[in-house]
Amino acid sequence: MKKATRKEIQEIHKRFVERYSDAVTELKYKNAYELVIAVALSAQCTDKRVNIIAPPLFEKYPSTKELAVAELDDVKKLINSCSFFNNKAKNIIKMAQRVEEVYGGEIPMDEKELQTLAGVGQKTAHVVMIEYLGANLMAVDTHVFRVAHRLGLSDDKTAIATEATLVKKFKNDLHALHQGMVLFGRYICTAKNPKCDECFLTDLCKSKEGFKV
């Protein structure tokens, strides 16, 4: 597959920022605590599903203080329609415990500090900071990975490597580009039967012949 030229990269950047400059996550949350949990739950689970299961969880455990002393089985029951709910239940309780013990009940808005929390890796930390702070960071999920490859922006084999490539090529407005690429991949440049007739990047697409990504 051909790689995008520097001029094409600039044009892709411009179009995404113009269209998605005000884009935000589709996860519903009221504060940093709810956002971290919602993002953690969304791993390999749809935002729609998280938005269904999260409100009862937040109602019963409105902050890290309550969640830190929650019964594991109760949390499992509340999120059991989410993928990998056993591990996620353990992690969000451990996360709450660390936030209480180390950060006084306040979610740390720092990339390295966030990654000390159970279940929070680089991607989750970046998504949280992009959404909450508008941080100039990139995070690569399945949608961003697919879009980046179809547009010839990356031929990397992993999400982490793809993220580094996108940061290097785009540099600025990364928060808008991340949100835009997620929504574009979710609703237009879909894995199966992409809606090419609705696409605003068809002239820049490198995958018209196959859609193998």
CSV table of C-alpha atoms in Angstrom, one decimal:
chain,number,residue,atom,x,y,z
A,1,MET,CA,0.0,0.0,0.0
A,2,LYS,CA,1.3,3.5,-0.9
A,3,LYS,CA,2.3,5.9,1.9
A,4,ALA,CA,0.8,9.3,2.1
A,5,THR,CA,3.0,12.1,1.0
A,6,ARG,CA,3.9,15.1,3.2
A,7,LYS,CA,1.4,17.2,1.2
A,8,GLU,CA,-1.3,14.6,1.6
A,9,ILE,CA,-0.6,14.3,5.4
A,10,GLN,CA,-1.1,18.1,5.7
A,11,GLU,CA,-4.4,17.9,3.8
A,12,ILE,CA,-5.6,14.9,5.9
A,13,HIS,CA,-4.7,16.9,9.1
A,14,LYS,CA,-6.6,20.0,7.8
A,15,ARG,CA,-9.8,18.1,6.9
A,16,PHE,CA,-10.0,16.2,10.1
A,17,VAL,CA,-9.4,19.3,12.3
A,18,GLU,CA,-12.0,21.3,10.3
A,19,ARG,CA,-14.6,18.6,10.6
A,20,TYR,CA,-13.9,17.3,14.1
A,21,SER,CA,-12.4,20.3,16.0
A,22,ASP,CA,-15.2,20.1,18.6
A,23,ALA,CA,-15.5,16.3,18.8
A,24,VAL,CA,-15.6,14.6,22.2
A,25,THR,CA,-15.9,11.1,23.4
A,26,GLU,CA,-19.3,9.4,23.2
A,27,LEU,CA,-18.7,8.0,26.7
A,28,LYS,CA,-20.9,9.7,29.3
A,29,TYR,CA,-19.3,11.0,32.5
A,30,LYS,CA,-19.6,13.8,35.0
A,31,ASN,CA,-16.1,14.0,36.4
A,32,ALA,CA,-12.5,12.6,36.1
A,33,TYR,CA,-13.4,9.6,38.3
A,34,GLU,CA,-16.3,8.5,36.0
A,35,LEU,CA,-14.2,9.2,32.9
A,36,VAL,CA,-11.3,7.0,34.0
A,37,ILE,CA,-13.7,4.1,34.8
A,38,ALA,CA,-15.7,4.6,31.6
A,39,VAL,CA,-12.5,4.5,29.4
A,40,ALA,CA,-11.2,1.5,31.3
A,41,LEU,CA,-14.5,-0.4,30.8
A,42,SER,CA,-14.6,0.5,27.1
A,43,ALA,CA,-11.5,-1.6,26.2
A,44,GLN,CA,-12.8,-4.2,23.8
A,45,CYS,CA,-16.3,-3.1,24.6
A,46,THR,CA,-18.6,-0.6,22.8
A,47,ASP,CA,-19.2,2.9,24.2
A,48,LYS,CA,-22.9,2.2,23.9
A,49,ARG,CA,-22.6,-0.8,26.2
A,50,VAL,CA,-20.5,1.2,28.7
A,51,ASN,CA,-23.0,4.0,28.8
A,52,ILE,CA,-25.7,1.4,29.8
A,53,ILE,CA,-23.7,-0.3,32.5
A,54,ALA,CA,-21.8,2.6,34.0
A,55,PRO,CA,-24.7,4.8,35.5
A,56,PRO,CA,-25.8,2.1,38.0
A,57,LEU,CA,-22.2,1.6,39.0
A,58,PHE,CA,-21.6,5.3,39.5
A,59,GLU,CA,-24.9,5.6,41.4
A,60,LYS,CA,-23.9,2.9,43.9
A,61,TYR,CA,-20.2,4.0,44.0
A,62,PRO,CA,-20.1,7.7,43.3
A,63,SER,CA,-16.4,8.2,44.1
A,64,THR,CA,-13.2,6.3,44.7
A,65,LYS,CA,-14.0,6.4,48.5
A,66,GLU,CA,-17.0,4.1,48.0
A,67,LEU,CA,-15.5,2.0,45.3
A,68,ALA,CA,-12.3,1.3,47.2
A,69,VAL,CA,-14.3,-0.7,49.8
A,70,ALA,CA,-16.7,-2.3,47.4
A,71,GLU,CA,-17.4,-6.1,47.3
A,72,LEU,CA,-15.8,-7.6,44.2
A,73,ASP,CA,-18.8,-9.8,43.5
A,74,ASP,CA,-21.1,-6.8,43.6
A,75,VAL,CA,-19.0,-4.8,41.1
A,76,LYS,CA,-18.9,-7.9,38.9
A,77,LYS,CA,-22.7,-8.1,38.8
A,78,LEU,CA,-23.0,-4.4,37.9
A,79,ILE,CA,-20.6,-4.7,34.9
A,80,ASN,CA,-21.1,-8.4,33.9
A,81,SER,CA,-22.4,-7.5,30.4
A,82,CYS,CA,-19.0,-5.9,29.6
A,83,SER,CA,-16.2,-7.9,28.1
A,84,PHE,CA,-13.6,-9.1,30.5
A,85,PHE,CA,-15.7,-7.9,33.4
A,86,ASN,CA,-13.9,-10.1,36.0
A,87,ASN,CA,-10.6,-8.4,35.4
A,88,LYS,CA,-12.1,-5.0,35.0
A,89,ALA,CA,-14.0,-5.3,38.3
A,90,LYS,CA,-10.8,-6.2,40.1
A,91,ASN,CA,-8.9,-3.3,38.4
A,92,ILE,CA,-11.3,-0.5,39.0
A,93,ILE,CA,-11.5,-1.4,42.7
A,94,LYS,CA,-7.7,-1.5,42.9
A,95,MET,CA,-7.6,1.8,41.0
A,96,ALA,CA,-10.0,3.4,43.5
A,97,GLN,CA,-7.9,2.1,46.4
A,98,ARG,CA,-4.7,3.6,45.0
A,99,VAL,CA,-6.4,6.9,44.3
A,100,GLU,CA,-7.6,7.0,47.9
A,101,GLU,CA,-4.3,5.9,49.4
A,102,VAL,CA,-1.9,7.9,47.3
A,103,TYR,CA,-3.8,10.7,45.7
A,104,GLY,CA,-6.3,11.7,48.4
A,105,GLY,CA,-9.3,10.7,46.3
A,106,GLU,CA,-8.3,12.9,43.3
A,107,ILE,CA,-7.6,11.3,39.9
A,108,PRO,CA,-4.1,12.3,39.0
A,109,MET,CA,-4.1,14.1,35.6
A,110,ASP,CA,-0.6,13.1,34.7
A,111,GLU,CA,0.3,10.5,32.1
A,112,LYS,CA,2.8,8.6,34.3
A,113,GLU,CA,0.8,8.9,37.4
A,114,LEU,CA,-2.4,7.6,35.6
A,115,GLN,CA,-0.5,4.6,34.5
A,116,THR,CA,0.3,3.6,38.1
A,117,LEU,CA,-3.4,2.9,38.5
A,118,ALA,CA,-4.6,-0.7,37.9
A,119,GLY,CA,-6.0,-1.3,34.4
A,120,VAL,CA,-4.7,2.0,33.1
A,121,GLY,CA,-2.1,1.6,30.3
A,122,GLN,CA,-0.7,4.2,28.0
A,123,LYS,CA,-3.8,4.2,25.7
A,124,THR,CA,-6.3,4.7,28.5
A,125,ALA,CA,-4.2,7.4,30.1
A,126,HIS,CA,-3.9,9.3,26.8
A,127,VAL,CA,-7.7,9.0,26.1
A,128,VAL,CA,-8.4,10.4,29.5
A,129,MET,CA,-6.1,13.3,29.1
A,130,ILE,CA,-7.2,14.0,25.5
A,131,GLU,CA,-10.8,14.1,26.7
A,132,TYR,CA,-10.4,15.8,30.0
A,133,LEU,CA,-7.6,18.3,29.3
A,134,GLY,CA,-7.6,18.5,25.5
A,135,ALA,CA,-4.0,17.3,25.8
A,136,ASN,CA,-1.9,17.2,22.6
A,137,LEU,CA,-1.6,13.4,22.7
A,138,MET,CA,-2.6,10.6,20.4
A,139,ALA,CA,-4.2,7.3,21.3
A,140,VAL,CA,-4.7,4.4,18.9
A,141,ASP,CA,-7.7,2.1,19.1
A,142,THR,CA,-9.0,-0.3,16.4
A,143,HIS,CA,-10.7,2.6,14.6
A,144,VAL,CA,-7.6,4.9,14.6
A,145,PHE,CA,-5.4,2.0,13.6
A,146,ARG,CA,-7.6,1.1,10.6
A,147,VAL,CA,-8.0,4.7,9.4
A,148,ALA,CA,-4.3,5.4,9.7
A,149,HIS,CA,-3.4,2.4,7.6
A,150,ARG,CA,-6.1,2.9,5.0
A,151,LEU,CA,-4.9,6.5,4.5
A,152,GLY,CA,-1.3,5.5,4.1
A,153,LEU,CA,-0.3,7.3,7.3
A,154,SER,CA,1.2,4.2,8.9
A,155,ASP,CA,2.2,0.6,8.1
A,156,ASP,CA,3.1,-0.2,11.7
A,157,LYS,CA,2.1,-3.6,13.1
A,158,THR,CA,1.1,-2.4,16.6
A,159,ALA,CA,-1.0,0.4,18.1
A,160,ILE,CA,1.9,1.8,20.1
A,161,ALA,CA,4.1,2.1,17.0
A,162,THR,CA,1.2,3.5,15.0
A,163,GLU,CA,0.7,6.1,17.7
A,164,ALA,CA,4.3,7.2,17.6
A,165,THR,CA,4.1,7.5,13.8
A,166,LEU,CA,1.0,9.6,13.9
A,167,VAL,CA,2.5,11.9,16.6
A,168,LYS,CA,5.6,12.4,14.4
A,169,LYS,CA,3.6,13.1,11.2
A,170,PHE,CA,0.8,15.3,12.7
A,171,LYS,CA,2.5,17.0,15.6
A,172,ASN,CA,-0.3,19.5,16.4
A,173,ASP,CA,-4.1,19.3,17.1
A,174,LEU,CA,-3.6,15.7,18.2
A,175,HIS,CA,-6.6,15.7,20.5
A,176,ALA,CA,-9.0,16.7,17.6
A,177,LEU,CA,-7.3,14.2,15.3
A,178,HIS,CA,-7.7,11.4,17.7
A,179,GLN,CA,-11.4,12.1,18.4
A,180,GLY,CA,-12.0,12.6,14.7
A,181,MET,CA,-10.3,9.4,13.6
A,182,VAL,CA,-12.3,7.4,16.2
A,183,LEU,CA,-15.6,8.8,15.0
A,184,PHE,CA,-14.6,8.6,11.3
A,185,GLY,CA,-13.6,5.0,11.8
A,186,ARG,CA,-16.7,4.1,13.8
A,187,TYR,CA,-19.3,5.6,11.4
A,188,ILE,CA,-17.8,6.1,8.0
A,189,CYS,CA,-14.5,4.2,7.5
A,190,THR,CA,-15.9,1.0,9.1
A,191,ALA,CA,-14.2,-2.3,9.1
A,192,LYS,CA,-16.8,-3.9,6.9
A,193,ASN,CA,-18.6,-2.1,4.1
A,194,PRO,CA,-17.0,1.3,4.6
A,195,LYS,CA,-19.3,4.2,3.6
A,196,CYS,CA,-17.1,5.5,0.8
A,197,ASP,CA,-20.0,7.6,-0.6
A,198,GLU,CA,-20.1,9.6,2.6
A,199,CYS,CA,-16.3,9.9,3.0
A,200,PHE,CA,-14.5,13.3,2.7
A,201,LEU,CA,-11.1,11.7,2.1
A,202,THR,CA,-11.8,9.4,-0.9
A,203,ASP,CA,-9.2,11.3,-3.0
A,204,LEU,CA,-6.6,10.6,-0.4
A,205,CYS,CA,-7.5,6.9,0.4
A,206,LYS,CA,-4.9,4.3,-0.4
A,207,SER,CA,-7.2,1.3,0.2
A,208,LYS,CA,-9.9,1.6,-2.4
A,209,GLU,CA,-8.8,-1.7,-4.0
A,210,GLY,CA,-9.2,-3.8,-0.9
A,211,PHE,CA,-10.0,-2.6,2.6
A,212,LYS,CA,-7.8,-5.3,4.1
A,213,VAL,CA,-7.1,-3.4,7.4
